[in-house]
Amino acid sequence: MPIKTVATDQAPGAIGPYVQGKIVGDFLFASGQIPLDPVTGEIVGETITEQTQQVMKNVGAILVAAGTDFDHVVKTTCFLSDMSNFVPFNEAYAQAFQVEFPARSAVEVARLPKDVLIEVEVMAYLGK
């Protein structure tokens, strides 16, 4: 089964030894996205709402590069730096999904890259 690397300049480039995503068969496995501006590489937003909106824009760009969209996301893993941000995170996160929500895990972690408030990774089904 061929494996294809997903890369787009519409989402931040990798800041480590990884790629934005991999397509394996009918599935996209996207690396976790943090709230970086894809052009400047700077953190976007100070609040969990602002940062989540940017993260979901970055995720959306990777989905488009893979030929899909949020309607085909089957699983997300969400890493929050502070679980007290869970309610406003949920509100911003939910706006990305139009049809139905994917399966999800959400956990609090001690620290995220660049000390951001949120990171989200997704898996999407690409099959027809």
Short mmCIF file of C-alpha atoms in Angstrom, two decimals:
data_model
loop_
_atom_site.label_atom_id
_atom_site.label_comp_id
_atom_site.label_asym_id
_atom_site.label_seq_id
_atom_site.Cartn_x
_atom_site.Cartn_y
_atom_site.Cartn_z
CA MET A 1 0.00 0.00 0.00
CA PRO A 2 1.57 3.32 -1.04
CA ILE A 3 2.09 6.04 1.55
CA LYS A 4 1.80 9.67 0.45
CA THR A 5 3.08 12.70 2.35
CA VAL A 6 0.72 15.67 2.65
CA ALA A 7 2.30 19.11 2.52
CA THR A 8 0.78 22.56 2.10
CA ASP A 9 1.96 26.12 2.61
CA GLN A 10 -1.56 26.95 3.84
CA ALA A 11 -0.72 25.33 7.21
CA PRO A 12 2.43 25.79 9.31
CA GLY A 13 5.44 23.80 8.26
CA ALA A 14 6.82 21.22 10.63
CA ILE A 15 8.92 22.60 13.48
CA GLY A 16 10.57 19.25 14.09
CA PRO A 17 11.28 15.90 12.46
CA TYR A 18 7.76 15.19 11.19
CA VAL A 19 5.44 16.01 8.27
CA GLN A 20 2.02 17.65 8.22
CA GLY A 21 0.31 14.41 7.35
CA LYS A 22 0.47 10.98 5.77
CA ILE A 23 -2.11 9.28 3.59
CA VAL A 24 -2.16 5.51 4.01
CA GLY A 25 -4.79 3.74 1.94
CA ASP A 26 -8.08 5.54 2.51
CA PHE A 27 -6.96 7.38 5.64
CA LEU A 28 -5.22 10.64 6.44
CA PHE A 29 -3.19 10.79 9.63
CA ALA A 30 -2.44 14.45 10.33
CA SER A 31 0.17 15.67 12.75
CA GLY A 32 -0.96 17.78 15.66
CA GLN A 33 -1.53 21.43 14.82
CA ILE A 34 -0.84 24.34 17.11
CA PRO A 35 -2.01 27.95 16.57
CA LEU A 36 0.78 29.14 14.30
CA ASP A 37 0.29 31.51 11.40
CA PRO A 38 1.40 29.55 8.31
CA VAL A 39 3.14 32.60 6.82
CA THR A 40 4.92 34.15 9.80
CA GLY A 41 5.27 31.10 12.06
CA GLU A 42 4.07 33.26 14.95
CA ILE A 43 1.50 32.16 17.54
CA VAL A 44 -1.98 33.47 16.75
CA GLY A 45 -4.16 34.55 19.67
CA GLU A 46 -3.83 34.72 23.41
CA THR A 47 -7.13 33.12 24.43
CA ILE A 48 -8.15 29.50 24.03
CA THR A 49 -10.90 30.60 21.62
CA GLU A 50 -8.51 32.50 19.34
CA GLN A 51 -5.92 29.75 19.44
CA THR A 52 -8.48 27.01 18.76
CA GLN A 53 -9.85 28.93 15.77
CA GLN A 54 -6.34 29.13 14.28
CA VAL A 55 -5.65 25.47 15.01
CA MET A 56 -8.83 24.46 13.21
CA LYS A 57 -7.89 26.67 10.22
CA ASN A 58 -4.55 24.87 10.08
CA VAL A 59 -6.22 21.47 10.33
CA GLY A 60 -8.66 22.51 7.60
CA ALA A 61 -5.78 23.44 5.28
CA ILE A 62 -4.20 20.02 5.73
CA LEU A 63 -7.55 18.34 5.07
CA VAL A 64 -7.94 20.33 1.83
CA ALA A 65 -4.39 19.42 0.78
CA ALA A 66 -5.33 15.77 1.30
CA GLY A 67 -8.48 16.21 -0.81
CA THR A 68 -11.01 16.12 2.00
CA ASP A 69 -12.73 18.23 4.63
CA PHE A 70 -13.98 18.25 8.23
CA ASP A 71 -17.02 16.11 7.26
CA HIS A 72 -14.64 13.17 6.79
CA VAL A 73 -12.73 13.49 10.05
CA VAL A 74 -13.36 10.32 12.04
CA LYS A 75 -11.18 10.91 15.12
CA THR A 76 -9.47 13.82 16.82
CA THR A 77 -7.12 14.01 19.75
CA CYS A 78 -7.11 17.35 21.55
CA PHE A 79 -4.37 18.39 23.95
CA LEU A 80 -5.19 21.28 26.28
CA SER A 81 -2.68 22.97 28.55
CA ASP A 82 -5.45 23.69 31.07
CA MET A 83 -8.70 21.72 31.33
CA SER A 84 -10.41 24.82 32.76
CA ASN A 85 -10.43 26.00 29.10
CA PHE A 86 -12.55 23.00 28.08
CA VAL A 87 -15.88 24.86 27.62
CA PRO A 88 -14.58 27.72 25.43
CA PHE A 89 -12.38 25.23 23.56
CA ASN A 90 -15.45 23.10 22.80
CA GLU A 91 -17.36 26.11 21.48
CA ALA A 92 -14.59 27.09 19.06
CA TYR A 93 -13.81 23.48 18.07
CA ALA A 94 -17.46 22.67 17.30
CA GLN A 95 -17.68 25.46 14.70
CA ALA A 96 -15.41 23.50 12.33
CA PHE A 97 -17.85 20.61 11.95
CA GLN A 98 -20.97 21.02 9.81
CA VAL A 99 -22.42 17.50 9.51
CA GLU A 100 -21.54 15.58 12.65
CA PHE A 101 -18.77 15.38 15.16
CA PRO A 102 -15.97 12.81 15.02
CA ALA A 103 -14.89 10.54 17.83
CA ARG A 104 -12.57 12.47 20.14
CA SER A 105 -10.17 12.30 23.03
CA ALA A 106 -9.37 15.45 25.00
CA VAL A 107 -6.67 15.53 27.64
CA GLU A 108 -4.79 18.05 29.73
CA VAL A 109 -1.03 17.98 29.26
CA ALA A 110 1.75 19.60 31.27
CA ARG A 111 3.12 21.60 28.35
CA LEU A 112 2.72 22.05 24.60
CA PRO A 113 5.19 23.24 21.93
CA LYS A 114 5.87 26.99 22.15
CA ASP A 115 3.74 27.02 25.33
CA VAL A 116 0.49 27.29 23.36
CA LEU A 117 -2.88 26.47 24.93
CA ILE A 118 -4.10 23.84 22.43
CA GLU A 119 -2.97 21.21 19.93
CA VAL A 120 -5.29 19.09 17.77
CA GLU A 121 -4.51 16.08 15.60
CA VAL A 122 -6.97 14.39 13.26
CA MET A 123 -7.58 11.20 11.32
CA ALA A 124 -9.85 11.38 8.29
CA TYR A 125 -11.41 8.81 5.96
CA LEU A 126 -10.67 9.54 2.31
CA GLY A 127 -12.56 6.65 0.73
CA LYS A 128 -15.61 7.19 -1.39
#
